[in-house]
mmCIF file of C-alpha atoms and ligand atoms in Angstrom:
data_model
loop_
_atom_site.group_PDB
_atom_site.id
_atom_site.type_symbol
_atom_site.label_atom_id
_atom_site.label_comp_id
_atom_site.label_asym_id
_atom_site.label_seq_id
_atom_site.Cartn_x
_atom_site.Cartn_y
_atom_site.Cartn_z
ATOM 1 C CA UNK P 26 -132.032 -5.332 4.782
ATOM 2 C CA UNK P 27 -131.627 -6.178 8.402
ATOM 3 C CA UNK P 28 -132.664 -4.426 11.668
ATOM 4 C CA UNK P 29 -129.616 -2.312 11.885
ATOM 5 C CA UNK P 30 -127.385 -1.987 9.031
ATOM 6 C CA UNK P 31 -123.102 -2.294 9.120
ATOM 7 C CA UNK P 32 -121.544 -0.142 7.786
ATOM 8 C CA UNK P 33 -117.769 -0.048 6.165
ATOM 9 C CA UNK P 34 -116.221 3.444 6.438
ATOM 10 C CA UNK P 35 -113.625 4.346 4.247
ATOM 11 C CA UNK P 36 -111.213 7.496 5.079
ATOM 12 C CA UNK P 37 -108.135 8.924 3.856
ATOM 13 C CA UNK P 38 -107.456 11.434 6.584
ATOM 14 C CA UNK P 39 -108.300 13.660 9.708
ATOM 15 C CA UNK P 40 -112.087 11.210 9.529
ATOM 16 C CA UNK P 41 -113.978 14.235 11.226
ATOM 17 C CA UNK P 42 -117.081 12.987 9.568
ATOM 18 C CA UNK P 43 -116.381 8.944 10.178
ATOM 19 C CA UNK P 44 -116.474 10.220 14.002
ATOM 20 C CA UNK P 45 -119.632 12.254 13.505
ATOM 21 C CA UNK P 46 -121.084 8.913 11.984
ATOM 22 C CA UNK P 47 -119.775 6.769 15.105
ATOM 23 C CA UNK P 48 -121.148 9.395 17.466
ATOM 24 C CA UNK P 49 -124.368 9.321 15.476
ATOM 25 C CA UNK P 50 -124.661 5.513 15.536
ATOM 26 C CA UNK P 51 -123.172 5.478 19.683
ATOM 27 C CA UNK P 52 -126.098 8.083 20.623
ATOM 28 C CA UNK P 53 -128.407 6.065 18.769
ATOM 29 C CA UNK P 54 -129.628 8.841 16.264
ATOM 30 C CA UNK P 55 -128.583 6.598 13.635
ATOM 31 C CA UNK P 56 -129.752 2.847 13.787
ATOM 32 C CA UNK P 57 -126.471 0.929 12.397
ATOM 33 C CA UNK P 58 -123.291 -0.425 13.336
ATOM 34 C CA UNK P 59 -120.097 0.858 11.795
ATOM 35 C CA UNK P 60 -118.053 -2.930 12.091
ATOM 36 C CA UNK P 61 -115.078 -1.480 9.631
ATOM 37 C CA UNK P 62 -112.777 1.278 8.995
ATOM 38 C CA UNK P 63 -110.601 1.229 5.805
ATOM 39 C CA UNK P 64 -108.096 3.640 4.738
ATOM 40 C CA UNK P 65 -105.670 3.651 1.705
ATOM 41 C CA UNK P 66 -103.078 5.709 4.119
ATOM 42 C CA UNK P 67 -101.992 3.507 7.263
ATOM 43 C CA UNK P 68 -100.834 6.639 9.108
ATOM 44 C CA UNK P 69 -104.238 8.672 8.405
ATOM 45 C CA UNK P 70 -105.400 9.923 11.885
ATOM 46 C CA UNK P 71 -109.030 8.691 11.461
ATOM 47 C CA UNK P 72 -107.261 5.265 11.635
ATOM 48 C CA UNK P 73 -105.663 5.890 15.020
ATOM 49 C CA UNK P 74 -109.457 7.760 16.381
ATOM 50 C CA UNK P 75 -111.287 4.454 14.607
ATOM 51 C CA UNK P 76 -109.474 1.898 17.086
ATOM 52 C CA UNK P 77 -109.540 4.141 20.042
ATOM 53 C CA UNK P 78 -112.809 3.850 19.725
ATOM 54 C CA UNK P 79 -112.617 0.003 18.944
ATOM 55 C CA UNK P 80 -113.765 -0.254 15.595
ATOM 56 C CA UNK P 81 -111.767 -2.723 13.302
ATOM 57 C CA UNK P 82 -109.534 -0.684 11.074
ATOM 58 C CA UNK P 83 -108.130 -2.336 8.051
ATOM 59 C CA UNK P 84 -105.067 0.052 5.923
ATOM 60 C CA UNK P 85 -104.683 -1.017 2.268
ATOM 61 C CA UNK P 86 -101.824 1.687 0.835
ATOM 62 C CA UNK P 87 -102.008 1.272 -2.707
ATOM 63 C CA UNK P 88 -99.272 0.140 -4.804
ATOM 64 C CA UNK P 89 -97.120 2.847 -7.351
ATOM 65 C CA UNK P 90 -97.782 1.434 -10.920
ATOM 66 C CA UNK P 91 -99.842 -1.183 -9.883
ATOM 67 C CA UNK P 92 -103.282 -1.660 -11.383
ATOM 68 C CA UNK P 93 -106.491 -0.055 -9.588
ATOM 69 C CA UNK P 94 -108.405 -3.334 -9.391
ATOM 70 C CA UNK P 95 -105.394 -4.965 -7.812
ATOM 71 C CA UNK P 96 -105.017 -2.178 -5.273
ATOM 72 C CA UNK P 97 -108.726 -2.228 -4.832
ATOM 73 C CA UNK P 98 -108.948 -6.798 -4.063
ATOM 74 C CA UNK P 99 -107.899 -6.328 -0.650
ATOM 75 C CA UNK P 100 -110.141 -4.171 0.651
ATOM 76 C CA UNK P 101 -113.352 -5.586 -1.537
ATOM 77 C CA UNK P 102 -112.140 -8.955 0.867
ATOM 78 C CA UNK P 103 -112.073 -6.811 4.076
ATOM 79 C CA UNK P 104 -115.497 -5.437 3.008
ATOM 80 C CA UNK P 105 -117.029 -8.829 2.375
ATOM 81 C CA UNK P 106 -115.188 -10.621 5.129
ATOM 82 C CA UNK P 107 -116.941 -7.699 7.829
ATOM 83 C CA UNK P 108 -120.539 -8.151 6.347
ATOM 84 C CA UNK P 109 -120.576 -5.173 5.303
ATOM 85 C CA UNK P 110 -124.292 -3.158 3.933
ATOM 86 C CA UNK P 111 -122.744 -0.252 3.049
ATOM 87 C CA UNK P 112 -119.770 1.175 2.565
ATOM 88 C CA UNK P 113 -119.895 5.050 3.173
ATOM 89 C CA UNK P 114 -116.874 7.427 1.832
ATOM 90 C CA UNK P 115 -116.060 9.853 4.197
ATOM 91 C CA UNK P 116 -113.003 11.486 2.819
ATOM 92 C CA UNK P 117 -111.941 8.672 0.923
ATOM 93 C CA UNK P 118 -109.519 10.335 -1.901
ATOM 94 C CA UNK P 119 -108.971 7.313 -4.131
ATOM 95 C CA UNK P 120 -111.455 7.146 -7.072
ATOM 96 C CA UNK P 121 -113.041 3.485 -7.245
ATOM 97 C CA UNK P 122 -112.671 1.712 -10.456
ATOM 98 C CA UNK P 123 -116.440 0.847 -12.079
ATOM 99 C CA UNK P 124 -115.765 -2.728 -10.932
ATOM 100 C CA UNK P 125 -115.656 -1.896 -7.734
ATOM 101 C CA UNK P 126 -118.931 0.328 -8.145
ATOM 102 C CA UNK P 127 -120.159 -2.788 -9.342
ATOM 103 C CA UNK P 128 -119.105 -5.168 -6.536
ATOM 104 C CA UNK P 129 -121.510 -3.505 -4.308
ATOM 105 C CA UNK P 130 -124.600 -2.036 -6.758
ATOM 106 C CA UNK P 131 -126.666 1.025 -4.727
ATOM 107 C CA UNK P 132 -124.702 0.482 -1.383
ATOM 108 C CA UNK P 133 -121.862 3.050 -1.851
ATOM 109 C CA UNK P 134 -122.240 6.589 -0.220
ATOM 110 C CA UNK P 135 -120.323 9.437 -0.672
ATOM 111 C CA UNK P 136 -120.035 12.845 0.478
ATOM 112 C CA UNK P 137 -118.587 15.888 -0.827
ATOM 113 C CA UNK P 138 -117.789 19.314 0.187
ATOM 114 C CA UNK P 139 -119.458 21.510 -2.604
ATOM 115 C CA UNK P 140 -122.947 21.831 -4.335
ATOM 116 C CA UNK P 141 -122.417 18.820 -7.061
ATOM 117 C CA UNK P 142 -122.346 18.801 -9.976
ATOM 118 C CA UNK P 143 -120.414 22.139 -9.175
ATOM 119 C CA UNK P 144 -117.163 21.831 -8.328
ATOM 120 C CA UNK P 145 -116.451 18.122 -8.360
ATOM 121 C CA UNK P 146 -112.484 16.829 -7.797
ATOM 122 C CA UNK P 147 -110.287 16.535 -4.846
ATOM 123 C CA UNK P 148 -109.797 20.479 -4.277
ATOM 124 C CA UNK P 149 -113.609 21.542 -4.220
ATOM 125 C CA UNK P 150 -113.152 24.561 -1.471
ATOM 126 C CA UNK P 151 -110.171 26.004 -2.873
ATOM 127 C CA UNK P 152 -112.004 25.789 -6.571
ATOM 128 C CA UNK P 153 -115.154 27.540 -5.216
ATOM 129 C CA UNK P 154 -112.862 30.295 -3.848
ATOM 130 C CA UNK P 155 -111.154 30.644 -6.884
ATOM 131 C CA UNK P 156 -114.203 30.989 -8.594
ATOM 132 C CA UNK P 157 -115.332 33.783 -6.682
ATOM 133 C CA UNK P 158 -118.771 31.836 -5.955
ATOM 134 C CA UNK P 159 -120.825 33.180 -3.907
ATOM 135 C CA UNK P 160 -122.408 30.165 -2.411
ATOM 136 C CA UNK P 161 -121.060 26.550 -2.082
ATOM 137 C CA UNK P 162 -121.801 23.422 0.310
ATOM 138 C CA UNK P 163 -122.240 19.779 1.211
ATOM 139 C CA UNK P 164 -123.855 16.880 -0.990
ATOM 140 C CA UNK P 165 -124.553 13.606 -0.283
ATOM 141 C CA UNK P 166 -124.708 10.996 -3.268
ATOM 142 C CA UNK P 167 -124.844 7.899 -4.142
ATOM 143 C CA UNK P 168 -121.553 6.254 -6.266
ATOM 144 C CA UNK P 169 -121.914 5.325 -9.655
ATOM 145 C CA UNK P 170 -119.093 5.104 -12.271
ATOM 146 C CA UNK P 171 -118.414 8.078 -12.725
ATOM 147 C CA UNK P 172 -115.962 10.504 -9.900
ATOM 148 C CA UNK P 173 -118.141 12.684 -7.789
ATOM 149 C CA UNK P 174 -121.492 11.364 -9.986
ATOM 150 C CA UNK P 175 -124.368 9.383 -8.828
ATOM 151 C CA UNK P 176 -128.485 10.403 -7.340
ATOM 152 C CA UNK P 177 -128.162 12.856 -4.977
ATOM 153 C CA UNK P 178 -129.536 11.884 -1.598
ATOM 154 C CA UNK P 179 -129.147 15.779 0.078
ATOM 155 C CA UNK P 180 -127.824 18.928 -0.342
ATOM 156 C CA UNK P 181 -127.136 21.659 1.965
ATOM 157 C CA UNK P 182 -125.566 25.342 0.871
ATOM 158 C CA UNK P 183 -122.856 26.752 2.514
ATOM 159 C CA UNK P 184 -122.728 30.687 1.793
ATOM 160 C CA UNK P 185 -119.206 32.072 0.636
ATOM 161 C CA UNK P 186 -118.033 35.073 2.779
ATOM 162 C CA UNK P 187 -115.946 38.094 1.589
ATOM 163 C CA UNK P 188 -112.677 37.325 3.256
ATOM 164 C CA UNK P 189 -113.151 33.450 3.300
ATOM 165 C CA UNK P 190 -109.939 31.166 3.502
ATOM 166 C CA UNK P 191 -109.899 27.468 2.668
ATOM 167 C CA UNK P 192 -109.771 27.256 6.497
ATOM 168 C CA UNK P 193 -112.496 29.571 7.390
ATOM 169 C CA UNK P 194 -115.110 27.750 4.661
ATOM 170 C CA UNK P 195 -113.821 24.564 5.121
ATOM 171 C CA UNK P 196 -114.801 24.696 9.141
ATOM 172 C CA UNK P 197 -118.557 25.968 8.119
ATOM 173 C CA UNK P 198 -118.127 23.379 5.452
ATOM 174 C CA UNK P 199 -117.224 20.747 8.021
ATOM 175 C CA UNK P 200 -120.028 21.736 10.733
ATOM 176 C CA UNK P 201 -122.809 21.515 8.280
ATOM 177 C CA UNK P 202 -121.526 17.752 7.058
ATOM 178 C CA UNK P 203 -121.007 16.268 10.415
ATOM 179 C CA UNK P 204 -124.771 17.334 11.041
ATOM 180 C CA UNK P 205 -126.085 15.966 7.382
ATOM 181 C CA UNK P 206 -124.507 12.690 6.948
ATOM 182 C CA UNK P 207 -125.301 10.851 9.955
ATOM 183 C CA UNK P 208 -129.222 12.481 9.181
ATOM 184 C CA UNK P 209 -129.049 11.246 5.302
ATOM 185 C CA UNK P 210 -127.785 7.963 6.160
ATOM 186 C CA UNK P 211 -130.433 7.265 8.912
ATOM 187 C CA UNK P 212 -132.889 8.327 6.446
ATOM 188 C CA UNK P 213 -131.264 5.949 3.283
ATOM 189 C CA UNK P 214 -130.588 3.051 5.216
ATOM 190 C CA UNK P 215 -134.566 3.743 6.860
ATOM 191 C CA UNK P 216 -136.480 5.115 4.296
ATOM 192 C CA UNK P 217 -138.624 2.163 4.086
ATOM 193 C CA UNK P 218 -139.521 2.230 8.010
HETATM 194 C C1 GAR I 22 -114.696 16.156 3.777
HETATM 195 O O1 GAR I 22 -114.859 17.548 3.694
HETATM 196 C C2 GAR I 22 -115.296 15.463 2.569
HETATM 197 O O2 GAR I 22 -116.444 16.112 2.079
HETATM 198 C C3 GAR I 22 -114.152 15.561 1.579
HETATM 199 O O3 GAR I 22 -113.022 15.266 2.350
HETATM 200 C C4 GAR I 22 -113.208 15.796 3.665
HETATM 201 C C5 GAR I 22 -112.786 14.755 4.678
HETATM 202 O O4 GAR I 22 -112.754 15.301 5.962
HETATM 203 N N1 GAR I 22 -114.319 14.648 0.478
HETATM 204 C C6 GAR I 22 -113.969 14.938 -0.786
HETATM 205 O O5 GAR I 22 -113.413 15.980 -1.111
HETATM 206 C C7 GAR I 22 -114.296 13.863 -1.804
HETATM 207 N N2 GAR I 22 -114.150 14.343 -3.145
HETATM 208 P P1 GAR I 22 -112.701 14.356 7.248
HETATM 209 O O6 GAR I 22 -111.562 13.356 7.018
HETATM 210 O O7 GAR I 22 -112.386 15.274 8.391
HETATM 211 O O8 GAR I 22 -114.039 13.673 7.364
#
């Protein structure tokens, strides 16, 4: 692995934590370079923050009816054509086919806004609300084939307040991944230092 790995961030939306990562990487607190940000949705706002802050953005909107694999080719080039290391998920809401898992073994990162293997999916604050839990949180994992499955790199818990909205818990949710993602990828893309 070089000196300071690149990194290819891929976002679907508002990219709160893909600008918690740049910060991270801009302050120096984490040692790599984030050279690409992909997004399935051309109008996500993370796109617009990504080249404000002049980072390469590339948008691949996936195709109705049209296979995974083939919406996937394009941005499995744009991965490979940046030099990519990694490629870290941050609110990426497509679920990668296994080949694509496979096109890059032990180098995809993914976070996710609940206590896996609890409450896995795209909805994982409004199902620990529903579920009247008491506690929730943040994990960080590596990808494997399966959605929202893979070694578990860290885990932080979130506590579940009477009177909690999706907005109030998602915003505690939100504070406490912007804080562990840039500190779990510093210490995966390190741990040998
Ligand atoms: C984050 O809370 C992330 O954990 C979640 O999407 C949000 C993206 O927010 N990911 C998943 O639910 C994946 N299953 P952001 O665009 O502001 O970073």
């Amino acid at each position: 692995m070089r000196a300071k790995p690149k990194m290819a961030i891929m976002i679907s939306g508002t990219g709160s934590n893909m600008e918690a990562i740049i910060s991270s990487c801009r302050n120096g607190s984490l040692d790599a370079e984030p050279v690409i940000v992909i997004s399935d949705n051309p109008s996500a706002p993370g796109v617009k923050k990504a080249a404000s802050r002049g980072i390469a953005t590339f948008s691949a909107p996936y195709g109705k009816g049209v296979p995974r694999e083939e919406n996937e080719a394009p941005i499995i080039d744009a991965i490979r054509r940046a030099d990519a290391d990694w490629i870290v998920l941050a609110g990426y809401m497509k679920i990668l086919t296994p080949s694509f898992v496979r096109a890059f073994p032990g180098r995809i990162v993914n976070i996710h806004p609940a206590l896996l293997p609890s409450f896995p999916g795209a909805h994982a604050i409004a199902d620990a609300l529903e579920a009247n839990a008491d506690i929730t949180g943040v994990t960080i994992h590596m990808v494997d084939e399966l959605v929202d499955h893979g070694p578990i790199i860290a885990q932080e818990e979130v506590a579940i307040m009477p009177g909690d909205t999706e907005d109030s818990l998602g915003a505690r949710i939100h504070a406490v991944e912007h804080r562990l993602y840039p500190r779990a990828l510093q210490e995966l893309f390190h741990e040998d230092v």
